Amino acid sequence: MTRQIGIGVISLGWMGRLHTRAYKQIRERYPELGIEPRLVATADRVEAFRDEATENLGFERAYADYHDLLADPDVELVSICGPNFLHHEMALAAIEAGKPFWIEKPMGVNARQSREIALAAQKAGLRTAVGFNYRHTPAIMHARALVADGRLGRVTNVRSWWIADYASAEDGPLTWRYSREQGGSGVFGDLLSHGFDLVQFVVGDRISSISATSGTFVTERPKGLAATIGHGKVPVTKEKYPVENEDYGAALARFDSGIIGTFEANRVAHGPRAEYVVEVYGTKGSLRWNYENHMHLEVLIDDDNPRHHGYTRIMSDASHGDFGRFQPGPGQLMGFDDMKTVEAAQFCESVLEDEQLAPSAADAWAAAECDEACVASAADGTWHDVPRVEGPTTI
Ligand SMILES: NC(=O)c1ccc[n+]([C@@H]2O[C@H](COP(=O)([O-])OP(=O)(O)OC[C@H]3O[C@@H](n4cnc5c(N)ncnc54)[C@H](O)[C@@H]3O)[C@@H](O)[C@H]2O)c1
């Protein structure tokens, strides 16, 4: 039997469009769920995006004010894909309206906002999902299984770096991302929220304390003269205005079990484009994953024969994560959109089965506490404990 679910997508920028495509894929990729997402409504302040939504993207209606979307009785679940500073009010309004939500990371602009969202969702008994999409790459699912099965022995240390060039052009527009009030903590919230979540997911352990430093290398940027989508280029002003948050961050971390971690993020790199790396070292082996080549996982498991000592490059196939739903055999690729389809399916299933399958608001709160510890440590030069979160986490 097919169950139709009314979907509302708040904000139709890069992520809003991606969530929309992901919902459309659920029926084809996860037929056994029997879910037929119905694109009831979107909400965006940009009129041209609203027109596009009803003309091209398949939405029945488009609102200028997201409150109208939340009041629409046909909308049962919502995606929250606005700029970071609107997540808190949008999520609390969704909770007030009793609608489960799939929210983008970072969930709030700081740990307080993230905590308030997570606790309010729990109090209302709502299932949630968070855009920690890198978790769903088949190679990462395999990495997590290898660690959980003890194949690497006892995990001793991890390294993760998130080096991107999306802000390397100094004339790139000063969007909400570069404002502390609107974007929050620069690369800590934008990139290392993924990094902290992903590493904790792979090793199955929580970060307990952090020491960090940070820098802003492109200190001013021109303003955009047109609506932007994601990191897109638009005509800009001649005048430049201050960048208020971090271009670069580096952190040392300690985990509950004694694992030591190093983390680094940079949004203004010249060279790597999206080099998002996770390395896990254990007493019997190690593994490496790089998003730029994300269908592969490099694994070394100690062998009795020292002449065989070296990394094996494993290519994802149907035995890893949800690969088999997207490609018939190894050698083919899954893409960024596919990871979002996994997330959309997990979100809908979490709500229908009332079981937390997707990364939860509590997981986003946990990452936000790590981000906040980084900001605090970078400011005062000392180690900071990472407060424990409550709720249905999926680490
Ligand atoms: N999971 C990931 O890997 C990933 C990747 C990129 C972005 N993100 C996150 O997704 C979120 C959105 O990022 P993006 O790149 O899509 O941004 P974007 O700038 O492309 O889109 C933001 C959208 O919000 C709309 N908006 C602004 N004010 C609004 C309002 N009052 N009501 C409704 N809509 C409004 C804008 O018109 C725009 O369409 C951010 O939190 C970002 O961190 C996550």
Short mmCIF file of C-alpha atoms and ligand atoms in Angstrom, two decimals:
data_model
loop_
_atom_site.label_atom_id
_atom_site.label_comp_id
_atom_site.label_asym_id
_atom_site.label_seq_id
_atom_site.Cartn_x
_atom_site.Cartn_y
_atom_site.Cartn_z
CA MET A 1 0.00 0.00 0.00
CA THR A 2 1.26 3.47 -0.82
CA ARG A 3 1.07 6.20 1.81
CA GLN A 4 1.03 9.78 0.50
CA ILE A 5 2.94 12.26 2.71
CA GLY A 6 2.48 16.03 2.34
CA ILE A 7 5.87 17.76 2.15
CA GLY A 8 6.72 21.41 2.81
CA VAL A 9 10.16 22.81 1.92
CA ILE A 10 11.09 26.05 3.66
CA SER A 11 13.60 28.05 1.57
CA LEU A 12 14.48 27.17 -1.97
CA GLY A 13 18.20 27.87 -2.23
CA TRP A 14 20.83 25.19 -2.86
CA MET A 15 19.68 22.86 -0.07
CA GLY A 16 15.95 23.47 -0.53
CA ARG A 17 16.22 22.37 -4.16
CA LEU A 18 18.29 19.37 -3.15
CA HIS A 19 15.78 18.29 -0.47
CA THR A 20 13.06 18.64 -3.12
CA ARG A 21 14.90 16.32 -5.54
CA ALA A 22 15.58 13.88 -2.69
CA TYR A 23 11.90 13.53 -1.79
CA LYS A 24 11.09 12.89 -5.46
CA GLN A 25 13.54 9.96 -5.49
CA ILE A 26 12.18 8.10 -2.45
CA ARG A 27 9.52 6.12 -4.27
CA GLU A 28 11.97 4.86 -6.91
CA ARG A 29 14.92 4.11 -4.57
CA TYR A 30 13.00 2.83 -1.53
CA PRO A 31 9.86 1.23 -3.01
CA GLU A 32 9.36 -1.06 0.00
CA LEU A 33 8.66 1.96 2.22
CA GLY A 34 5.46 2.56 0.26
CA ILE A 35 5.93 6.33 0.58
CA GLU A 36 4.64 8.73 -2.03
CA PRO A 37 5.90 12.21 -1.13
CA ARG A 38 3.53 14.94 -2.31
CA LEU A 39 5.25 18.29 -2.82
CA VAL A 40 2.53 20.41 -1.26
CA ALA A 41 4.29 23.73 -0.69
CA THR A 42 7.49 25.68 -0.51
CA ALA A 43 8.21 29.05 1.10
CA ASP A 44 10.85 31.54 0.02
CA ARG A 45 11.10 35.32 0.15
CA VAL A 46 12.36 35.43 -3.48
CA GLU A 47 9.43 35.67 -5.90
CA ALA A 48 11.36 34.18 -8.83
CA PHE A 49 12.11 31.06 -6.73
CA ARG A 50 8.42 30.74 -5.82
CA ASP A 51 7.46 30.93 -9.49
CA GLU A 52 10.08 28.34 -10.37
CA ALA A 53 8.75 26.09 -7.60
CA THR A 54 5.25 25.85 -9.04
CA GLU A 55 6.26 26.03 -12.72
CA ASN A 56 9.25 23.65 -12.78
CA LEU A 57 9.87 21.92 -9.48
CA GLY A 58 6.50 20.28 -8.94
CA PHE A 59 5.15 22.18 -5.92
CA GLU A 60 1.41 22.73 -5.71
CA ARG A 61 1.81 26.13 -4.03
CA ALA A 62 4.47 28.58 -2.91
CA TYR A 63 4.28 30.99 0.01
CA ALA A 64 6.29 34.14 0.70
CA ASP A 65 5.96 33.59 4.46
CA TYR A 66 6.99 30.23 5.91
CA HIS A 67 4.35 30.58 8.67
CA ASP A 68 1.71 30.08 5.96
CA LEU A 69 3.41 26.86 4.89
CA LEU A 70 3.42 25.62 8.50
CA ALA A 71 -0.28 26.47 8.83
CA ASP A 72 -1.14 24.55 5.65
CA PRO A 73 -3.08 21.45 6.80
CA ASP A 74 -1.80 19.39 3.84
CA VAL A 75 1.83 19.83 4.97
CA GLU A 76 2.74 16.94 7.26
CA LEU A 77 6.58 17.09 7.28
CA VAL A 78 8.91 20.02 6.65
CA SER A 79 12.42 20.64 5.43
CA ILE A 80 14.15 23.66 6.96
CA CYS A 81 16.73 24.92 4.48
CA GLY A 82 17.00 28.64 5.24
CA PRO A 83 20.14 30.54 6.21
CA ASN A 84 21.53 29.50 9.60
CA PHE A 85 20.12 32.47 11.54
CA LEU A 86 16.54 31.55 10.62
CA HIS A 87 16.78 27.87 11.63
CA HIS A 88 15.97 28.54 15.30
CA GLU A 89 12.73 30.47 14.70
CA MET A 90 11.71 28.19 11.81
CA ALA A 91 12.29 25.00 13.83
CA LEU A 92 10.48 26.32 16.91
CA ALA A 93 7.56 27.35 14.67
CA ALA A 94 7.51 23.87 13.07
CA ILE A 95 7.50 22.29 16.54
CA GLU A 96 4.67 24.61 17.61
CA ALA A 97 2.73 23.50 14.51
CA GLY A 98 3.42 19.83 15.42
CA LYS A 99 5.35 19.12 12.19
CA PRO A 100 8.40 16.81 12.22
CA PHE A 101 11.35 18.47 10.46
CA TRP A 102 14.51 17.72 8.51
CA ILE A 103 16.83 20.64 9.20
CA GLU A 104 20.12 21.66 7.65
CA LYS A 105 23.33 21.96 9.59
CA PRO A 106 24.46 23.87 11.57
CA MET A 107 21.12 23.57 13.32
CA GLY A 108 21.43 26.90 15.14
CA VAL A 109 23.99 29.70 15.04
CA ASN A 110 25.28 28.56 18.44
CA ALA A 111 24.94 25.73 20.97
CA ARG A 112 22.17 27.47 22.91
CA GLN A 113 19.93 27.68 19.84
CA SER A 114 20.70 24.07 18.92
CA ARG A 115 19.95 22.87 22.45
CA GLU A 116 16.62 24.73 22.49
CA ILE A 117 15.57 23.20 19.17
CA ALA A 118 16.58 19.66 20.16
CA LEU A 119 14.90 19.79 23.57
CA ALA A 120 11.71 21.37 22.20
CA ALA A 121 11.43 18.68 19.50
CA GLN A 122 11.92 15.96 22.13
CA LYS A 123 9.34 17.52 24.44
CA ALA A 124 6.84 17.62 21.57
CA GLY A 125 7.64 13.98 20.70
CA LEU A 126 8.66 14.86 17.14
CA ARG A 127 11.08 12.87 15.00
CA THR A 128 13.80 14.92 13.30
CA ALA A 129 16.55 14.65 10.72
CA VAL A 130 19.68 16.71 10.14
CA GLY A 131 21.67 17.27 6.95
CA PHE A 132 24.74 15.27 7.98
CA ASN A 133 24.72 13.74 4.48
CA TYR A 134 28.34 12.51 4.45
CA ARG A 135 27.32 9.80 6.94
CA HIS A 136 25.38 8.11 4.15
CA THR A 137 28.28 7.50 1.76
CA PRO A 138 28.68 3.71 1.42
CA ALA A 139 32.42 3.90 2.20
CA ILE A 140 31.69 5.72 5.47
CA MET A 141 29.09 3.10 6.39
CA HIS A 142 31.74 0.45 5.78
CA ALA A 143 34.31 2.38 7.84
CA ARG A 144 31.89 2.53 10.76
CA ALA A 145 31.25 -1.22 10.50
CA LEU A 146 35.00 -2.02 10.44
CA VAL A 147 35.56 0.04 13.60
CA ALA A 148 32.51 -1.45 15.35
CA ASP A 149 33.66 -4.98 14.47
CA GLY A 150 37.06 -4.27 16.03
CA ARG A 151 38.92 -4.85 12.75
CA LEU A 152 41.24 -1.90 13.45
CA GLY A 153 41.81 -3.02 17.06
CA ARG A 154 41.41 -0.30 19.70
CA VAL A 155 41.07 3.11 18.06
CA THR A 156 43.88 5.36 19.27
CA ASN A 157 43.57 8.55 17.21
CA VAL A 158 41.69 10.20 14.38
CA ARG A 159 42.48 12.97 11.90
CA SER A 160 39.89 14.91 9.94
CA TRP A 161 40.29 17.91 7.69
CA TRP A 162 37.70 19.90 5.73
CA ILE A 163 39.58 21.99 3.24
CA ALA A 164 37.45 23.81 0.68
CA ASP A 165 37.85 26.61 -1.84
CA TYR A 166 34.25 27.86 -1.93
CA ALA A 167 35.29 31.20 -0.43
CA SER A 168 38.78 31.48 -1.95
CA ALA A 169 37.78 34.20 -4.47
CA GLU A 170 38.20 37.48 -2.60
CA ASP A 171 35.47 39.12 -4.69
CA GLY A 172 32.94 36.41 -3.77
CA PRO A 173 29.78 38.03 -2.34
CA LEU A 174 29.44 38.71 1.38
CA THR A 175 26.41 36.47 1.96
CA TRP A 176 24.80 35.59 5.30
CA ARG A 177 27.54 32.95 5.68
CA TYR A 178 30.16 35.57 6.62
CA SER A 179 28.09 37.32 9.30
CA ARG A 180 28.46 36.12 12.89
CA GLU A 181 24.86 36.94 13.65
CA GLN A 182 23.48 35.27 10.53
CA GLY A 183 25.99 32.50 9.81
CA GLY A 184 27.31 31.80 13.31
CA SER A 185 30.81 30.47 13.70
CA GLY A 186 32.30 30.42 10.18
CA VAL A 187 34.05 27.16 9.31
CA PHE A 188 33.38 25.64 12.72
CA GLY A 189 29.62 25.59 12.13
CA ASP A 190 29.76 25.25 8.37
CA LEU A 191 32.41 22.56 7.85
CA LEU A 192 33.51 21.15 11.20
CA SER A 193 29.90 20.50 12.28
CA HIS A 194 30.06 17.84 9.55
CA GLY A 195 33.57 16.79 10.63
CA PHE A 196 32.76 16.43 14.33
CA ASP A 197 29.57 14.52 13.56
CA LEU A 198 31.14 12.27 10.95
CA VAL A 199 34.17 11.25 13.01
CA GLN A 200 32.04 10.59 16.10
CA PHE A 201 29.70 8.52 13.89
CA VAL A 202 32.56 6.45 12.45
CA VAL A 203 34.28 5.71 15.77
CA GLY A 204 31.06 5.49 17.82
CA ASP A 205 32.41 7.72 20.57
CA ARG A 206 31.81 11.27 21.80
CA ILE A 207 34.25 14.16 21.98
CA SER A 208 34.66 15.28 25.60
CA SER A 209 37.06 18.25 25.40
CA ILE A 210 38.57 20.56 22.81
CA SER A 211 41.39 23.08 22.34
CA ALA A 212 41.26 25.20 19.19
CA THR A 213 42.58 28.19 17.27
CA SER A 214 41.15 30.09 14.31
CA GLY A 215 41.79 32.84 11.75
CA THR A 216 40.06 35.04 9.19
CA PHE A 217 42.23 35.46 6.10
CA VAL A 218 39.90 37.31 3.71
CA THR A 219 38.83 40.10 6.03
CA GLU A 220 36.45 41.99 3.73
CA ARG A 221 34.24 41.21 0.76
CA PRO A 222 31.88 43.06 -1.60
CA LYS A 223 28.12 42.69 -1.22
CA GLY A 224 26.10 40.76 -3.81
CA LEU A 225 23.73 42.74 -6.04
CA ALA A 226 21.39 39.80 -6.76
CA ALA A 227 19.95 36.76 -4.93
CA THR A 228 22.55 34.02 -4.52
CA ILE A 229 22.13 30.25 -4.45
CA GLY A 230 24.70 28.41 -2.37
CA HIS A 231 28.20 29.73 -3.13
CA GLY A 232 27.17 31.03 -6.56
CA LYS A 233 28.74 34.11 -8.16
CA VAL A 234 26.65 37.26 -8.67
CA PRO A 235 27.49 40.89 -9.61
CA VAL A 236 28.97 42.66 -6.57
CA THR A 237 29.48 46.17 -5.17
CA LYS A 238 32.79 48.05 -5.53
CA GLU A 239 32.84 48.71 -1.79
CA LYS A 240 33.89 45.97 0.59
CA TYR A 241 32.54 45.14 4.05
CA PRO A 242 33.97 43.17 6.99
CA VAL A 243 33.91 39.37 7.19
CA GLU A 244 32.90 38.60 10.78
CA ASN A 245 33.56 34.90 11.27
CA GLU A 246 36.27 32.27 10.84
CA ASP A 247 37.78 31.28 7.47
CA TYR A 248 40.04 28.76 9.19
CA GLY A 249 39.90 26.62 12.32
CA ALA A 250 42.05 23.90 13.86
CA ALA A 251 41.24 21.80 16.91
CA LEU A 252 42.68 19.11 19.15
CA ALA A 253 40.08 16.86 20.74
CA ARG A 254 39.83 14.15 23.37
CA PHE A 255 37.08 11.53 23.24
CA ASP A 256 35.36 9.71 26.14
CA SER A 257 37.32 6.50 25.52
CA GLY A 258 40.68 8.28 25.32
CA ILE A 259 40.85 8.61 21.50
CA ILE A 260 42.78 11.72 20.48
CA GLY A 261 41.65 13.71 17.45
CA THR A 262 42.96 16.50 15.24
CA PHE A 263 40.55 18.53 13.12
CA GLU A 264 41.12 21.33 10.61
CA ALA A 265 38.85 23.37 8.33
CA ASN A 266 39.50 26.07 5.72
CA ARG A 267 37.03 27.69 3.32
CA VAL A 268 39.54 29.90 1.46
CA ALA A 269 42.06 27.28 0.32
CA HIS A 270 43.70 27.50 -3.09
CA GLY A 271 44.12 23.91 -4.22
CA PRO A 272 41.80 21.41 -2.55
CA ARG A 273 38.19 21.98 -3.62
CA ALA A 274 36.30 19.80 -1.16
CA GLU A 275 38.97 17.69 0.49
CA TYR A 276 36.98 16.28 3.38
CA VAL A 277 39.06 13.55 4.98
CA VAL A 278 38.55 11.11 7.83
CA GLU A 279 41.46 8.96 9.02
CA VAL A 280 41.07 6.46 11.86
CA TYR A 281 44.10 4.76 13.43
CA GLY A 282 43.85 1.68 15.66
CA THR A 283 46.14 -0.85 17.30
CA LYS A 284 45.64 -3.34 14.43
CA GLY A 285 45.02 -1.16 11.40
CA SER A 286 43.79 2.11 9.99
CA LEU A 287 41.50 3.59 7.35
CA ARG A 288 41.27 6.73 5.23
CA TRP A 289 38.37 8.33 3.35
CA ASN A 290 38.42 11.47 1.20
CA TYR A 291 35.17 13.00 -0.08
CA GLU A 292 36.89 14.04 -3.32
CA ASN A 293 37.09 10.29 -4.05
CA HIS A 294 34.24 9.20 -1.86
CA MET A 295 33.39 5.86 -3.48
CA HIS A 296 36.73 4.54 -2.16
CA LEU A 297 37.92 3.58 1.29
CA GLU A 298 41.57 2.85 1.97
CA VAL A 299 42.02 0.22 4.65
CA LEU A 300 45.04 -1.39 6.22
CA ILE A 301 44.53 -4.34 8.55
CA ASP A 302 47.70 -5.83 10.03
CA ASP A 303 48.70 -9.01 8.26
CA ASP A 304 51.06 -11.69 9.59
CA ASN A 305 53.11 -11.31 6.44
CA PRO A 306 55.04 -8.01 6.55
CA ARG A 307 55.60 -8.25 2.78
CA HIS A 308 51.84 -7.60 2.37
CA HIS A 309 51.85 -4.46 4.53
CA GLY A 310 50.01 -1.70 2.65
CA TYR A 311 46.63 -0.07 2.10
CA THR A 312 43.86 -1.81 0.20
CA ARG A 313 41.65 0.53 -1.80
CA ILE A 314 38.08 -0.75 -1.48
CA MET A 315 35.61 0.38 -4.11
CA SER A 316 32.03 0.75 -2.83
CA ASP A 317 29.54 -1.88 -3.94
CA ALA A 318 26.13 -3.20 -2.96
CA SER A 319 27.52 -4.65 0.28
CA HIS A 320 28.24 -1.12 1.57
CA GLY A 321 25.47 1.10 2.91
CA ASP A 322 22.68 1.87 0.41
CA PHE A 323 24.88 1.69 -2.71
CA GLY A 324 22.77 -1.07 -4.29
CA ARG A 325 19.70 1.16 -4.37
CA PHE A 326 21.46 3.60 -6.66
CA GLN A 327 23.82 1.59 -8.85
CA PRO A 328 23.72 -2.00 -10.11
CA GLY A 329 27.40 -2.72 -9.61
CA PRO A 330 30.78 -1.41 -8.45
CA GLY A 331 32.68 1.08 -10.55
CA GLN A 332 29.66 3.36 -10.82
CA LEU A 333 29.26 6.43 -8.64
CA MET A 334 26.73 7.72 -6.17
CA GLY A 335 26.57 11.51 -5.96
CA PHE A 336 25.84 14.21 -3.39
CA ASP A 337 22.15 14.16 -4.37
CA ASP A 338 21.97 10.43 -3.64
CA MET A 339 23.22 10.89 -0.06
CA LYS A 340 20.36 13.35 0.39
CA THR A 341 17.91 10.75 -0.95
CA VAL A 342 19.13 8.32 1.73
CA GLU A 343 18.55 11.07 4.29
CA ALA A 344 15.06 11.88 2.95
CA ALA A 345 14.08 8.20 3.12
CA GLN A 346 15.46 7.87 6.66
CA PHE A 347 13.57 10.98 7.71
CA CYS A 348 10.23 9.81 6.32
CA GLU A 349 10.72 6.32 7.73
CA SER A 350 11.72 7.74 11.14
CA VAL A 351 8.44 9.64 11.25
CA LEU A 352 6.25 6.78 9.98
CA GLU A 353 7.83 4.15 12.24
CA ASP A 354 8.37 6.57 15.16
CA GLU A 355 11.96 5.41 15.41
CA GLN A 356 14.99 7.70 15.09
CA LEU A 357 16.85 6.40 12.02
CA ALA A 358 18.25 9.63 10.57
CA PRO A 359 20.87 11.80 12.30
CA SER A 360 18.76 13.65 14.89
CA ALA A 361 18.41 17.16 16.27
CA ALA A 362 20.26 15.82 19.33
CA ASP A 363 23.17 14.84 17.05
CA ALA A 364 23.18 18.37 15.60
CA TRP A 365 23.18 19.78 19.12
CA ALA A 366 26.19 17.53 19.95
CA ALA A 367 28.10 18.90 16.94
CA ALA A 368 27.10 22.45 17.93
CA GLU A 369 28.60 21.93 21.40
CA CYS A 370 31.90 20.95 19.72
CA ASP A 371 31.75 24.04 17.48
CA GLU A 372 31.07 26.24 20.49
CA ALA A 373 33.94 24.72 22.47
CA CYS A 374 36.21 25.59 19.51
CA VAL A 375 35.08 29.22 19.47
CA ALA A 376 35.51 29.52 23.24
CA SER A 377 38.93 27.87 23.19
CA ALA A 378 40.15 30.00 20.29
CA ALA A 379 39.13 33.07 22.30
CA ASP A 380 40.76 32.20 25.64
CA GLY A 381 43.50 29.74 24.65
CA THR A 382 42.42 27.00 27.08
CA TRP A 383 40.85 23.53 26.80
CA HIS A 384 37.05 23.43 27.03
CA ASP A 385 34.85 20.54 28.11
CA VAL A 386 32.14 19.62 25.60
CA PRO A 387 28.80 19.42 27.44
CA ARG A 388 26.88 16.15 27.16
CA VAL A 389 23.66 16.27 25.14
CA GLU A 390 20.36 14.56 25.90
CA GLY A 391 18.01 12.80 23.55
CA PRO A 392 17.87 10.27 20.75
CA THR A 393 21.36 10.50 19.21
CA THR A 394 22.38 8.05 16.51
CA ILE A 395 26.13 7.84 17.17
N1 LIG B 1 24.36 19.43 4.27
C1 LIG B 1 25.23 20.06 3.53
O1 LIG B 1 26.22 19.52 3.09
C2 LIG B 1 24.98 21.52 3.23
C3 LIG B 1 25.52 22.11 2.09
C4 LIG B 1 25.21 23.45 1.84
C5 LIG B 1 24.44 24.18 2.75
N2 LIG B 1 23.98 23.57 3.86
C6 LIG B 1 23.15 24.32 4.84
O2 LIG B 1 21.86 24.55 4.27
C7 LIG B 1 21.36 25.82 4.71
C8 LIG B 1 21.02 26.65 3.49
O3 LIG B 1 22.18 26.81 2.70
P1 LIG B 1 22.08 27.08 1.13
O4 LIG B 1 23.44 26.90 0.58
O5 LIG B 1 20.93 26.35 0.58
O6 LIG B 1 21.74 28.64 1.19
P2 LIG B 1 21.21 29.55 0.02
O7 LIG B 1 21.72 30.91 0.33
O8 LIG B 1 21.45 28.92 -1.30
O9 LIG B 1 19.63 29.51 0.24
C9 LIG B 1 18.99 30.14 1.32
C10 LIG B 1 17.54 30.34 0.89
O10 LIG B 1 16.82 30.88 2.00
C11 LIG B 1 15.91 31.82 1.48
N3 LIG B 1 15.42 32.70 2.54
C12 LIG B 1 16.04 33.77 3.11
N4 LIG B 1 15.22 34.33 4.00
C13 LIG B 1 14.07 33.60 4.02
C14 LIG B 1 12.86 33.67 4.75
N5 LIG B 1 12.65 34.65 5.64
N6 LIG B 1 11.90 32.75 4.52
C15 LIG B 1 12.09 31.76 3.63
N7 LIG B 1 13.24 31.64 2.90
C16 LIG B 1 14.21 32.56 3.10
C17 LIG B 1 16.70 32.52 0.41
O11 LIG B 1 15.89 33.28 -0.47
C18 LIG B 1 17.38 31.34 -0.26
O12 LIG B 1 16.55 30.80 -1.26
C19 LIG B 1 22.43 26.41 5.59
O13 LIG B 1 22.14 26.15 6.91
C20 LIG B 1 23.71 25.69 5.18
O14 LIG B 1 24.66 25.60 6.19
C21 LIG B 1 24.21 22.26 4.11
#
